[in-house]
JSON list of C-alpha atoms in Angstrom, two decimals:
[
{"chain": "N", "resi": 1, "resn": "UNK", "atom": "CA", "xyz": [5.92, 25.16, -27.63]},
{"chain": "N", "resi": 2, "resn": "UNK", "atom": "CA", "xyz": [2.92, 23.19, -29.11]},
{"chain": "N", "resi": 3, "resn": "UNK", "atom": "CA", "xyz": [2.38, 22.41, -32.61]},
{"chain": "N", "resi": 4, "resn": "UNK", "atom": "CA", "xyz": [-1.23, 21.43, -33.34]},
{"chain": "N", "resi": 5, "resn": "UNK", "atom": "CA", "xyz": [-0.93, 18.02, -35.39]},
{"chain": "N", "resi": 6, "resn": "UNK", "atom": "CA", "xyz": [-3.68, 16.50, -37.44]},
{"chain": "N", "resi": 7, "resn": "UNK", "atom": "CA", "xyz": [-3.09, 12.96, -38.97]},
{"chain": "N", "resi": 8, "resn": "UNK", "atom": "CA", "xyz": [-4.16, 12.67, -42.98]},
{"chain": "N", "resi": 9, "resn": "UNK", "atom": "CA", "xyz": [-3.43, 9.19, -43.30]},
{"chain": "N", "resi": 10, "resn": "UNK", "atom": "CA", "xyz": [-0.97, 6.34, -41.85]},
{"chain": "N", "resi": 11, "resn": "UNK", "atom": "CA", "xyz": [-0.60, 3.16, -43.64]},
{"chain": "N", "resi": 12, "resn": "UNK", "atom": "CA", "xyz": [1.86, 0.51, -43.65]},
{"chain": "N", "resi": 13, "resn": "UNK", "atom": "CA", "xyz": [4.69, -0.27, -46.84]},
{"chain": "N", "resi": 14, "resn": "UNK", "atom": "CA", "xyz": [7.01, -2.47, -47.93]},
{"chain": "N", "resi": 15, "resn": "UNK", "atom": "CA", "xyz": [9.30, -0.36, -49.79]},
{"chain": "N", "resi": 16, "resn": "UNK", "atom": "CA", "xyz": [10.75, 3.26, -49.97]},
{"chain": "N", "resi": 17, "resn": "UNK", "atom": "CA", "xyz": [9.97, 4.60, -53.32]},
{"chain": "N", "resi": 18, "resn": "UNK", "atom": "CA", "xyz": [13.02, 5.67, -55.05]},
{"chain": "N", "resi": 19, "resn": "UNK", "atom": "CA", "xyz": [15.61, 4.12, -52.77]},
{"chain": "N", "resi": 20, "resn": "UNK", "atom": "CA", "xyz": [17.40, 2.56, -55.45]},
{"chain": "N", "resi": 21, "resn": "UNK", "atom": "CA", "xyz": [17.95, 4.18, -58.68]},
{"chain": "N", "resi": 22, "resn": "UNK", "atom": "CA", "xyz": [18.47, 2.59, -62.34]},
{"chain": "N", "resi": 23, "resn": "UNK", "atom": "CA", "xyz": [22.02, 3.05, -62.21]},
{"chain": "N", "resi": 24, "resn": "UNK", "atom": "CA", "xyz": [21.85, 1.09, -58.75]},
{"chain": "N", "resi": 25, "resn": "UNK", "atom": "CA", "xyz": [19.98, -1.81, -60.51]},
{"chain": "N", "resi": 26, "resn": "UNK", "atom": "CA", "xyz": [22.59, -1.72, -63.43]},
{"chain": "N", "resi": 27, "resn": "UNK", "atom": "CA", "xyz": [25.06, -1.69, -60.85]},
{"chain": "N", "resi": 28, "resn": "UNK", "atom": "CA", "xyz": [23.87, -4.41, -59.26]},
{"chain": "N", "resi": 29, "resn": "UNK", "atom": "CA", "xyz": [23.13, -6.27, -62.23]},
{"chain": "N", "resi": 30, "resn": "UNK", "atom": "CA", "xyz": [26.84, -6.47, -62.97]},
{"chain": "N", "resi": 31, "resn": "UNK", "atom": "CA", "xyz": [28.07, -7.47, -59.59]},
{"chain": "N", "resi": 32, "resn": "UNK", "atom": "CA", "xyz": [25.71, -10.11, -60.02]},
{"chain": "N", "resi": 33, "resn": "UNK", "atom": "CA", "xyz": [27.18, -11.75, -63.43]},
{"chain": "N", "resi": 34, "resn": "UNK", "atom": "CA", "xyz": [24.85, -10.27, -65.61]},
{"chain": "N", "resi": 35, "resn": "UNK", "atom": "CA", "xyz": [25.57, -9.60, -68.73]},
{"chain": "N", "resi": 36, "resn": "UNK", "atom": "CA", "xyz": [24.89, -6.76, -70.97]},
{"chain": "N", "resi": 37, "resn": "UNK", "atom": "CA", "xyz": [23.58, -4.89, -68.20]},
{"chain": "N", "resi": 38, "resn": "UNK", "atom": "CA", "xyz": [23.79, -1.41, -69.27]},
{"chain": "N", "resi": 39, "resn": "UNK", "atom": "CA", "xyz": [21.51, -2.37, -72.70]},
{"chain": "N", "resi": 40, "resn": "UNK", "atom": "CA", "xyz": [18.33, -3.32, -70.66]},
{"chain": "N", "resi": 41, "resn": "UNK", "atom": "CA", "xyz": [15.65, -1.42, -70.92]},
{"chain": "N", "resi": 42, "resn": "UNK", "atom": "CA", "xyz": [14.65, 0.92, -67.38]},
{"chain": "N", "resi": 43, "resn": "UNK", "atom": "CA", "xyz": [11.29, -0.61, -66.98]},
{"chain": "N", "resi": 44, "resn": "UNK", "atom": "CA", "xyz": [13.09, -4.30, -67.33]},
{"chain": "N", "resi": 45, "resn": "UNK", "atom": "CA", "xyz": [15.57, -3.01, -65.07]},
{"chain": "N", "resi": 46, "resn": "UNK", "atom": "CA", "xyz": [14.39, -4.54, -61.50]},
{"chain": "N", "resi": 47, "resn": "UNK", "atom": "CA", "xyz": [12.83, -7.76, -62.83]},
{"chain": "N", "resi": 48, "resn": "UNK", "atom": "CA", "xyz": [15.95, -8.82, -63.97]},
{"chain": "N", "resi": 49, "resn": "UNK", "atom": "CA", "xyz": [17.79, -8.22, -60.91]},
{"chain": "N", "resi": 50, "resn": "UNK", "atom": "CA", "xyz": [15.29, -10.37, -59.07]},
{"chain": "N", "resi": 51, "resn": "UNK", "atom": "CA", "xyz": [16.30, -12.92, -61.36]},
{"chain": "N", "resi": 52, "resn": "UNK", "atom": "CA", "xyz": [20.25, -12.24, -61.19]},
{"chain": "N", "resi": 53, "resn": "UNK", "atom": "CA", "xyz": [19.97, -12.47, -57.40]},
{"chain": "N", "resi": 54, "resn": "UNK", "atom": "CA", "xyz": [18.30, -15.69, -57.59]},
{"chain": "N", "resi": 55, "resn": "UNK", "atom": "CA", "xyz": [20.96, -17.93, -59.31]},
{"chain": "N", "resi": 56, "resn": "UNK", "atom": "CA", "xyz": [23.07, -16.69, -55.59]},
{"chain": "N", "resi": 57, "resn": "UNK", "atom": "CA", "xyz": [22.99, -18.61, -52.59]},
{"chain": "N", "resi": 58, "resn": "UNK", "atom": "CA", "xyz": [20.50, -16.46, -50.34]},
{"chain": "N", "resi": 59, "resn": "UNK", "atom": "CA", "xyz": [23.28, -15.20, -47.83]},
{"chain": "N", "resi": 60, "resn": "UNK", "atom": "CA", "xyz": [25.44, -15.00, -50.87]},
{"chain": "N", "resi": 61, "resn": "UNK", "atom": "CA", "xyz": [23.36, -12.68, -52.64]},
{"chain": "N", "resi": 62, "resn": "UNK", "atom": "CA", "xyz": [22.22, -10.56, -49.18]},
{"chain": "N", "resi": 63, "resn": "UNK", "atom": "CA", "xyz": [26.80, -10.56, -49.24]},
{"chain": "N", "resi": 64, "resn": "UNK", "atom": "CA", "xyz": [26.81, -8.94, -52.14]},
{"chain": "N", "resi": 65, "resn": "UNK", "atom": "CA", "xyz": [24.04, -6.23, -51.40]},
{"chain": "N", "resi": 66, "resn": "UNK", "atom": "CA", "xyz": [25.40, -5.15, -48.36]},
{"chain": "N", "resi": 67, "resn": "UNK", "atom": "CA", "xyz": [28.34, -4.93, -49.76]},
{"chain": "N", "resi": 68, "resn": "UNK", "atom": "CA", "xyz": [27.72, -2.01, -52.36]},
{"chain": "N", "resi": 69, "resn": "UNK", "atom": "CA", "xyz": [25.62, -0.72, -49.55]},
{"chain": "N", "resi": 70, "resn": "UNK", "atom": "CA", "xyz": [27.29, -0.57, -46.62]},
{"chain": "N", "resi": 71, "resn": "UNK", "atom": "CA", "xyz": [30.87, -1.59, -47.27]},
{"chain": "N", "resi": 72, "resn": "UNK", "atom": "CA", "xyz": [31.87, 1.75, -45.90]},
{"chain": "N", "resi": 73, "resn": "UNK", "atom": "CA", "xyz": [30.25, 1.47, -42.57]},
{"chain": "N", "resi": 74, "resn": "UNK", "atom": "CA", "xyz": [30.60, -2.49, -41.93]},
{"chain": "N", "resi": 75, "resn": "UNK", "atom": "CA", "xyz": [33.73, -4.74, -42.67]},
{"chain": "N", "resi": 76, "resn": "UNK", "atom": "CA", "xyz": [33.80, -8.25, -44.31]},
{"chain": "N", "resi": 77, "resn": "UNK", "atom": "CA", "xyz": [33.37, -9.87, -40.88]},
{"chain": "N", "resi": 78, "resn": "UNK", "atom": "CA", "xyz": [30.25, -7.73, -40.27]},
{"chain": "N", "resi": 79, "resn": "UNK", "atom": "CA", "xyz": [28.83, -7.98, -43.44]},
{"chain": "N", "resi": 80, "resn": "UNK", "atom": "CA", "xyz": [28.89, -11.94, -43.86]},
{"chain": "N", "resi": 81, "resn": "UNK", "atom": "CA", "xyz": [27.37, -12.19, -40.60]},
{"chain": "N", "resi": 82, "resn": "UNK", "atom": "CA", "xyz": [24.35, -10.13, -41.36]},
{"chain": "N", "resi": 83, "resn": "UNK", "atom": "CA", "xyz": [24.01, -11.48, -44.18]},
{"chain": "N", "resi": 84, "resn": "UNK", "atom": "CA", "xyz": [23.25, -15.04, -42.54]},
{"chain": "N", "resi": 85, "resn": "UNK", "atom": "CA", "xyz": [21.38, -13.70, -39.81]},
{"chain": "N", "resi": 86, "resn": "UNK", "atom": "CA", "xyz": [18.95, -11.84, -42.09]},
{"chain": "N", "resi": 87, "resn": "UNK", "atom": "CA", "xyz": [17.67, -15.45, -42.83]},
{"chain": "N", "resi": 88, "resn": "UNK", "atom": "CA", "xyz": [16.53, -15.77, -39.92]},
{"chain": "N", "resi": 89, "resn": "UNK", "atom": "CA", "xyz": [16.01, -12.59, -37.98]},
{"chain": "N", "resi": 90, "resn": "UNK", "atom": "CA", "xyz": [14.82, -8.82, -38.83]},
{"chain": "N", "resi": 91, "resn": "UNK", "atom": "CA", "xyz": [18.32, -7.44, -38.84]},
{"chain": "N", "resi": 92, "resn": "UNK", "atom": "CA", "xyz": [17.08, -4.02, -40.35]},
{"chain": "N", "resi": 93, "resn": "UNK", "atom": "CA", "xyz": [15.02, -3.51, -36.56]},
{"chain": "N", "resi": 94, "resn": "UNK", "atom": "CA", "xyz": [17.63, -5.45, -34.68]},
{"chain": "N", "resi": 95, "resn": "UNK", "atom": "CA", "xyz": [20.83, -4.17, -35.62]},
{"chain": "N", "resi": 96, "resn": "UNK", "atom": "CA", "xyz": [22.19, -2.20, -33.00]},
{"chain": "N", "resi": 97, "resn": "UNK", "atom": "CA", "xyz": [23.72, 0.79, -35.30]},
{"chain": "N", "resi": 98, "resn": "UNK", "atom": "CA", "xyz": [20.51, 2.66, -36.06]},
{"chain": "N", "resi": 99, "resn": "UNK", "atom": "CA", "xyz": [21.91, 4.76, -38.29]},
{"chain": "N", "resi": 100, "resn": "UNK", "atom": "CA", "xyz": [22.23, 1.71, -40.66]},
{"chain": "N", "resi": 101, "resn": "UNK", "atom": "CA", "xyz": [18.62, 0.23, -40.39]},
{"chain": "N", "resi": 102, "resn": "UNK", "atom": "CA", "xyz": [17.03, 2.34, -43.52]},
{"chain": "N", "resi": 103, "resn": "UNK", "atom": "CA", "xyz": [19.56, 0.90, -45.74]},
{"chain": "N", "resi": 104, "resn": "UNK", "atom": "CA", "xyz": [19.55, -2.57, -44.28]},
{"chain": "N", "resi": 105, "resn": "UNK", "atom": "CA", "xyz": [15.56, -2.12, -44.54]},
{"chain": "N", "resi": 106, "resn": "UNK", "atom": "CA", "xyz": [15.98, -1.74, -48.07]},
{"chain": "N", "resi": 107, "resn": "UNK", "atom": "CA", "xyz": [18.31, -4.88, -48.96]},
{"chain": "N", "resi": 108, "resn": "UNK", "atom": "CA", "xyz": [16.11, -6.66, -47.08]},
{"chain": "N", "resi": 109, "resn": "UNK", "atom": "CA", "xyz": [13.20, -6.18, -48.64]},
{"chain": "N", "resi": 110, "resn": "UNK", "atom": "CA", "xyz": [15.11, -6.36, -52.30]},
{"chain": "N", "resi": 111, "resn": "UNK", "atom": "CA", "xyz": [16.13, -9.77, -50.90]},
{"chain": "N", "resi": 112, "resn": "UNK", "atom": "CA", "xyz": [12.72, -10.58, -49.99]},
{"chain": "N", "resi": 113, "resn": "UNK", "atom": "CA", "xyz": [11.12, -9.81, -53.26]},
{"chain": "N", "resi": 114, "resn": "UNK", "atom": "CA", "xyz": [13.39, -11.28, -55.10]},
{"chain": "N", "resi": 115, "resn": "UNK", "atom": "CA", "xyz": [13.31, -15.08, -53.25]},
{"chain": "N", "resi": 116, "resn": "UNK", "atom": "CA", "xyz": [9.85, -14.35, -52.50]},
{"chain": "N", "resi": 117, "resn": "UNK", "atom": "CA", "xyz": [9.70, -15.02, -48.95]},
{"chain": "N", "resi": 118, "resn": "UNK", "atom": "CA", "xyz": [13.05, -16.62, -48.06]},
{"chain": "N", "resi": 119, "resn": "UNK", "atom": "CA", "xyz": [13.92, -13.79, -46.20]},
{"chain": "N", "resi": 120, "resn": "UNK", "atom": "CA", "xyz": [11.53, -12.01, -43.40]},
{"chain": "N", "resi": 121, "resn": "UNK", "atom": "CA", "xyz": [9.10, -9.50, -44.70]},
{"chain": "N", "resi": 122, "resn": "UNK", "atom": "CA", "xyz": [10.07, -6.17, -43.00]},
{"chain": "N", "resi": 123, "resn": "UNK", "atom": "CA", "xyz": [7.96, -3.44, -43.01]},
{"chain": "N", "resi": 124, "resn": "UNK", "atom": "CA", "xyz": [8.09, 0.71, -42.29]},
{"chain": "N", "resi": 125, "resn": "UNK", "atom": "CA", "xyz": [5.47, 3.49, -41.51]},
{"chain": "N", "resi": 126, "resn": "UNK", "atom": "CA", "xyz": [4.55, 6.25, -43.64]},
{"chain": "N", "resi": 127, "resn": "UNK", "atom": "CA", "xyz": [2.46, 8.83, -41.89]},
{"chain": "N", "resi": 128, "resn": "UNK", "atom": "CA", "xyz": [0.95, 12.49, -43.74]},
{"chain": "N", "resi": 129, "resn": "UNK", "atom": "CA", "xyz": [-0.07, 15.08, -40.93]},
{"chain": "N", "resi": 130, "resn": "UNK", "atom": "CA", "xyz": [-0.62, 18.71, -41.20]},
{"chain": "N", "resi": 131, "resn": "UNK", "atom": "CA", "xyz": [1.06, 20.29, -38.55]},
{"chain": "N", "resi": 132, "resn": "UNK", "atom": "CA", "xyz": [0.58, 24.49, -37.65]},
{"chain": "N", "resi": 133, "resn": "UNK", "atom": "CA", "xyz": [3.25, 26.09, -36.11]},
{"chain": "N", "resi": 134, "resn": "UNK", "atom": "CA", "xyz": [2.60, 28.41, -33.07]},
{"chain": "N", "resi": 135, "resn": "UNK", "atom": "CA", "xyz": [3.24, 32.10, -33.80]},
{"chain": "N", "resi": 136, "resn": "UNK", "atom": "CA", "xyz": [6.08, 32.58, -32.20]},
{"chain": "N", "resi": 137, "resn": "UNK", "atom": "CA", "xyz": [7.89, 29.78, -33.89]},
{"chain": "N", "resi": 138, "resn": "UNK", "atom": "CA", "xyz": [9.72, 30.61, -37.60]},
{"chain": "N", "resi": 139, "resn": "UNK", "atom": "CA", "xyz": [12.10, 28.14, -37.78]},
{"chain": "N", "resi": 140, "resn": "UNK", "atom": "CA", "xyz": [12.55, 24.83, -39.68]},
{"chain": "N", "resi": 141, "resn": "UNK", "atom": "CA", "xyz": [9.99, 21.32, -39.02]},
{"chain": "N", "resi": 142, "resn": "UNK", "atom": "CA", "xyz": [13.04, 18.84, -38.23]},
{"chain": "N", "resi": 143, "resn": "UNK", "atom": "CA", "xyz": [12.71, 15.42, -37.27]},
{"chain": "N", "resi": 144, "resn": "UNK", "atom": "CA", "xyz": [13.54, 16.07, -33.63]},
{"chain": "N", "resi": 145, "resn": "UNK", "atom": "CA", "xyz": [10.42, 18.28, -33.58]},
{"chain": "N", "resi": 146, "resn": "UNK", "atom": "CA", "xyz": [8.33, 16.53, -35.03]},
{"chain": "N", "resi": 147, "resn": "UNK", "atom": "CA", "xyz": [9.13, 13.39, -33.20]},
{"chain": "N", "resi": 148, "resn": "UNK", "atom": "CA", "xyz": [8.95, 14.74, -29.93]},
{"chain": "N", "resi": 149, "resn": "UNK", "atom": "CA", "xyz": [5.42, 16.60, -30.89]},
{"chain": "N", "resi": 150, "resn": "UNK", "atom": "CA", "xyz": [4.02, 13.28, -31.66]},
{"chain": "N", "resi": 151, "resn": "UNK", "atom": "CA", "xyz": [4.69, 12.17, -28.03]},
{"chain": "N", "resi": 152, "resn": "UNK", "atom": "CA", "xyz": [0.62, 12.89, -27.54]},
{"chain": "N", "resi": 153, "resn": "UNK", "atom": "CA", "xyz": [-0.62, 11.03, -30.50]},
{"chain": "N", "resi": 154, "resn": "UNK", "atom": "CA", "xyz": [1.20, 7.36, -29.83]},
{"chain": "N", "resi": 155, "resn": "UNK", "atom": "CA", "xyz": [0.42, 4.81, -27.29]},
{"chain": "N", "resi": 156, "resn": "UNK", "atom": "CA", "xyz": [1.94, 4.36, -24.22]},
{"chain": "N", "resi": 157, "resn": "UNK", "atom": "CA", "xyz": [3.11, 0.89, -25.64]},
{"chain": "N", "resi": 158, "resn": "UNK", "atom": "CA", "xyz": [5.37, 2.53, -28.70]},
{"chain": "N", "resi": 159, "resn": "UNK", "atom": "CA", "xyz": [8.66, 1.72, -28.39]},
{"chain": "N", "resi": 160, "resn": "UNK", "atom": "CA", "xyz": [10.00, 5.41, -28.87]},
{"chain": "N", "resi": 161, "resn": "UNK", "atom": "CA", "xyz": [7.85, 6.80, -25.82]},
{"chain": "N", "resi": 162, "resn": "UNK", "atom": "CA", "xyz": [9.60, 3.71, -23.65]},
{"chain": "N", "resi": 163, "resn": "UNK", "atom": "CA", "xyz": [13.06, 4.13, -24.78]},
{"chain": "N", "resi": 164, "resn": "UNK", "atom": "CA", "xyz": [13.79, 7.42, -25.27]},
{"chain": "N", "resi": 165, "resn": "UNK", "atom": "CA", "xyz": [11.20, 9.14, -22.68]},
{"chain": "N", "resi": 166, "resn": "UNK", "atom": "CA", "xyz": [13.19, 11.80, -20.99]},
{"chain": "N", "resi": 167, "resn": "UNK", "atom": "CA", "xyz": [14.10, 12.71, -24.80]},
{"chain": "N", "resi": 168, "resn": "UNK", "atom": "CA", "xyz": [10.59, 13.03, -25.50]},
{"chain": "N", "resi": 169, "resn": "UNK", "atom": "CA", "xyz": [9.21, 15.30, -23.17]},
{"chain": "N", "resi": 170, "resn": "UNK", "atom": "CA", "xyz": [12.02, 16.94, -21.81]},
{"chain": "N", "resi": 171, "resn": "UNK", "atom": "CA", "xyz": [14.89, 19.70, -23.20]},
{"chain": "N", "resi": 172, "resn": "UNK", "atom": "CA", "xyz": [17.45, 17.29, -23.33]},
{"chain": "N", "resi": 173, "resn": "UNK", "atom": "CA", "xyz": [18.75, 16.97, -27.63]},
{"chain": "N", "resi": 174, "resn": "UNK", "atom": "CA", "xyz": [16.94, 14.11, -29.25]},
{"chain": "N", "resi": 175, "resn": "UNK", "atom": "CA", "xyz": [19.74, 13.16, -31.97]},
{"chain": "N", "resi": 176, "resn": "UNK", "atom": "CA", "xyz": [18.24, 9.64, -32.59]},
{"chain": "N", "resi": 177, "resn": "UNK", "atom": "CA", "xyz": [15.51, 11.21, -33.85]},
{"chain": "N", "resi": 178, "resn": "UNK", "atom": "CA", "xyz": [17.50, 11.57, -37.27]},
{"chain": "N", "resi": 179, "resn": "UNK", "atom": "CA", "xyz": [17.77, 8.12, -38.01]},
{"chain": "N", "resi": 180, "resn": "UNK", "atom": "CA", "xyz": [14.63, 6.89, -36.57]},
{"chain": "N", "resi": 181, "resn": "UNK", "atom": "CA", "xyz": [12.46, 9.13, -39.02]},
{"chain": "N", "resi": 182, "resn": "UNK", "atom": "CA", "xyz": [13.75, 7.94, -42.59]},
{"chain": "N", "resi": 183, "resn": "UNK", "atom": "CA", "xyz": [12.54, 10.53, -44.33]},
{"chain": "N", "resi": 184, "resn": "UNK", "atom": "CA", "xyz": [10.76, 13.91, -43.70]},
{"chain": "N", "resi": 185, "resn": "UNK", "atom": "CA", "xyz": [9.23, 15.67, -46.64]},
{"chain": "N", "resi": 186, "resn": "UNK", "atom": "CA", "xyz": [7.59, 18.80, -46.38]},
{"chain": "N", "resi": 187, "resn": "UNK", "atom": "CA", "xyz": [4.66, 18.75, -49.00]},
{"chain": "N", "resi": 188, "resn": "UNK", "atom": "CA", "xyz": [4.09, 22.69, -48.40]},
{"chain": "N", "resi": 189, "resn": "UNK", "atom": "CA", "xyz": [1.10, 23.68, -47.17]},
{"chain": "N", "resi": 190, "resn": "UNK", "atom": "CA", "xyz": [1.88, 22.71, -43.30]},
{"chain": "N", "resi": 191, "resn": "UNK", "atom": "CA", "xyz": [1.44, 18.90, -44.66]},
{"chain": "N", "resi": 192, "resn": "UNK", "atom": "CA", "xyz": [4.41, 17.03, -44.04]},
{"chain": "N", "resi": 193, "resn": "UNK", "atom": "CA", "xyz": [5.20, 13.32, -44.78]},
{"chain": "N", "resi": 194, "resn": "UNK", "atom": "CA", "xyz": [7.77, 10.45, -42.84]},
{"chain": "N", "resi": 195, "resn": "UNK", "atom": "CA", "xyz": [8.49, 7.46, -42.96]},
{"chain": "N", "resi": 196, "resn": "UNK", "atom": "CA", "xyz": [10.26, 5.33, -40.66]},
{"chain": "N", "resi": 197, "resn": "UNK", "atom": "CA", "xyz": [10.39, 1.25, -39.76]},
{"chain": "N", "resi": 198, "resn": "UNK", "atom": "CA", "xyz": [7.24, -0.02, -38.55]},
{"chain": "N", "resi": 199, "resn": "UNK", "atom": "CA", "xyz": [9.07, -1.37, -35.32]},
{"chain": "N", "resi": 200, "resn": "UNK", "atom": "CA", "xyz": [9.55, 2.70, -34.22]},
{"chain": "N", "resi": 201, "resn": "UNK", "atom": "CA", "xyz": [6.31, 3.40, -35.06]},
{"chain": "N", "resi": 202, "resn": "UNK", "atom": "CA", "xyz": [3.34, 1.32, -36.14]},
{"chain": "N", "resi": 203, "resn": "UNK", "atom": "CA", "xyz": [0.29, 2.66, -37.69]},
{"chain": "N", "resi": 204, "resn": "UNK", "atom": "CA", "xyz": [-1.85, 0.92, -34.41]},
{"chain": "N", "resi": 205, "resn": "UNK", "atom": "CA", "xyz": [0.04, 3.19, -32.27]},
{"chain": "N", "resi": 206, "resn": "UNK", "atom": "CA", "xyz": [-1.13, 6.81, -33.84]},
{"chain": "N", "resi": 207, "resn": "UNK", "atom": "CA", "xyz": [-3.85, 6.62, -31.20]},
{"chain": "N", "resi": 208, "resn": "UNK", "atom": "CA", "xyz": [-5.53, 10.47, -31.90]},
{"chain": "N", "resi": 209, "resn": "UNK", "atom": "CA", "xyz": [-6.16, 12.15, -35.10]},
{"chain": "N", "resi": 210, "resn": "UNK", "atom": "CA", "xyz": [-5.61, 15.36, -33.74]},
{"chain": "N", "resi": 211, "resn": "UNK", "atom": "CA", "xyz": [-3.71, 16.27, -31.14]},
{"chain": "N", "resi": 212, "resn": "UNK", "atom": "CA", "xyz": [-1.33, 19.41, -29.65]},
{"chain": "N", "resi": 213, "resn": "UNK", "atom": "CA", "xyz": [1.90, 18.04, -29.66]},
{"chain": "N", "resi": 214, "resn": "UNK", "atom": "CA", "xyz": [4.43, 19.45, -26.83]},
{"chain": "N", "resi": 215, "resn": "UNK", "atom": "CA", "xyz": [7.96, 19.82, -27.81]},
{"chain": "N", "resi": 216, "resn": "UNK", "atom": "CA", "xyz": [10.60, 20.95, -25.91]},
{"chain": "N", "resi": 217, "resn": "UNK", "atom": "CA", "xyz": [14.02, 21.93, -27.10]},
{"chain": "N", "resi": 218, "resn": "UNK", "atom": "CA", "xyz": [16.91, 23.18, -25.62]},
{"chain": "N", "resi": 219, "resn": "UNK", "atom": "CA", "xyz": [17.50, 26.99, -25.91]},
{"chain": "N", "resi": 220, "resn": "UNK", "atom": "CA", "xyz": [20.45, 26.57, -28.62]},
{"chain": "N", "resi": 221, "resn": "UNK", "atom": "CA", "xyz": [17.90, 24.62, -30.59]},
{"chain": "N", "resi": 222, "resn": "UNK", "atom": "CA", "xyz": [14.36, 26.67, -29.90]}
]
């Protein structure tokens, strides 16, 4: 089935909005000495966390952060490892566990902000597209769908269309697609916005404007 895809806007970002909460950064704040953490104000909330993470040791600090994040999907091995090698490498488009690289996105970028540049500056993709759905089609806009209709619109040099190629333009289940896109937000109206890591999908890559995307899915998933 094609959906017909036209691109609103695709820009480049440092952050996802609303990853962490206030109750995170409070969190956060405590595990990081801080004292009286609770009685800051919300707006103060994040620039004092920069400076909590600051009187750490870099890998120290990136420790503790993947720590609350991830404790239940790496062990203490694991997570002092990354947190050395995120000195020195992009461990959030590295890391072999893609499942993991939104949330490792995120402490890396916290990290980065906060020692203002000790750590690499990672970056993701957010793209806003309208995208009509052909009449005989009433189901749900996942990520598998849409990933595999923007097969058209992306460069033969995108990392997606060289790894996962038979998943793109064939029947066979695209489950990777679930982690790869971050986040897919339907803004009603057929407009829909993701956002995933700028090493999936860079804005360069979005090579047409408009485009009918092909997707195939098996017959337990059309």
């Amino acid at each position: 089935m094609n959906f017909h895809i036209t691109l609103k806007s695709a820009t480049t970002i440092e952050e996802i909005e609303n990853y962490w909460s206030n109750e995170d950064y409070t969190r956060l704040l405590e595990l990081f000495n801080f004292p009286d953490a609770e009685t800051i104000k919300p707006e103060n909330l994040k620039e004092m966390l920069f400076m909590a993470i600051t009187d750490f040791e870099p890998n120290e600090a990136a420790e503790i952060l993947l720590t609350y994040k991830l404790s239940e999907s790496l062990n203490e091995g694991q997570i002092s490892q990354i947190s050395h090698d995120m000195l020195i490498d992009k461990v959030c488009e590295e890391y072999p566990e893609i499942e993991l690289h939104r949330d490792l996105f995120a402490v890396n970028q916290l990290l980065f902000k906060a020692y203002n540049g000790t750590f690499l500056n990672c970056k993701a993709t957010k793209v806003t597209f309208e995208m009509e759905k052909p009449a005989d089609f009433d189901g749900e806009i996942t990520k598998e769908i849409v990933l595999k209709s923007f097969n058209r619109g992306l460069s033969d040099s995108n990392i997606i269309k060289r790894l996962f190629e038979e998943k793109m333009i064939t029947e066979a289940r695209f489950e990777q697609a679930e982690d790869i896109l971050w986040q897919l937000k339907d803004e009603g109206n057929n407009t829909f916005t993701l956002i995933t890591s700028e090493y999936w999908m860079n804005k360069d890559e979005i090579i047409a404007s408009e485009f009918e995307g092909e997707c195939l899915l098996s017959a337990t998933e059309a």
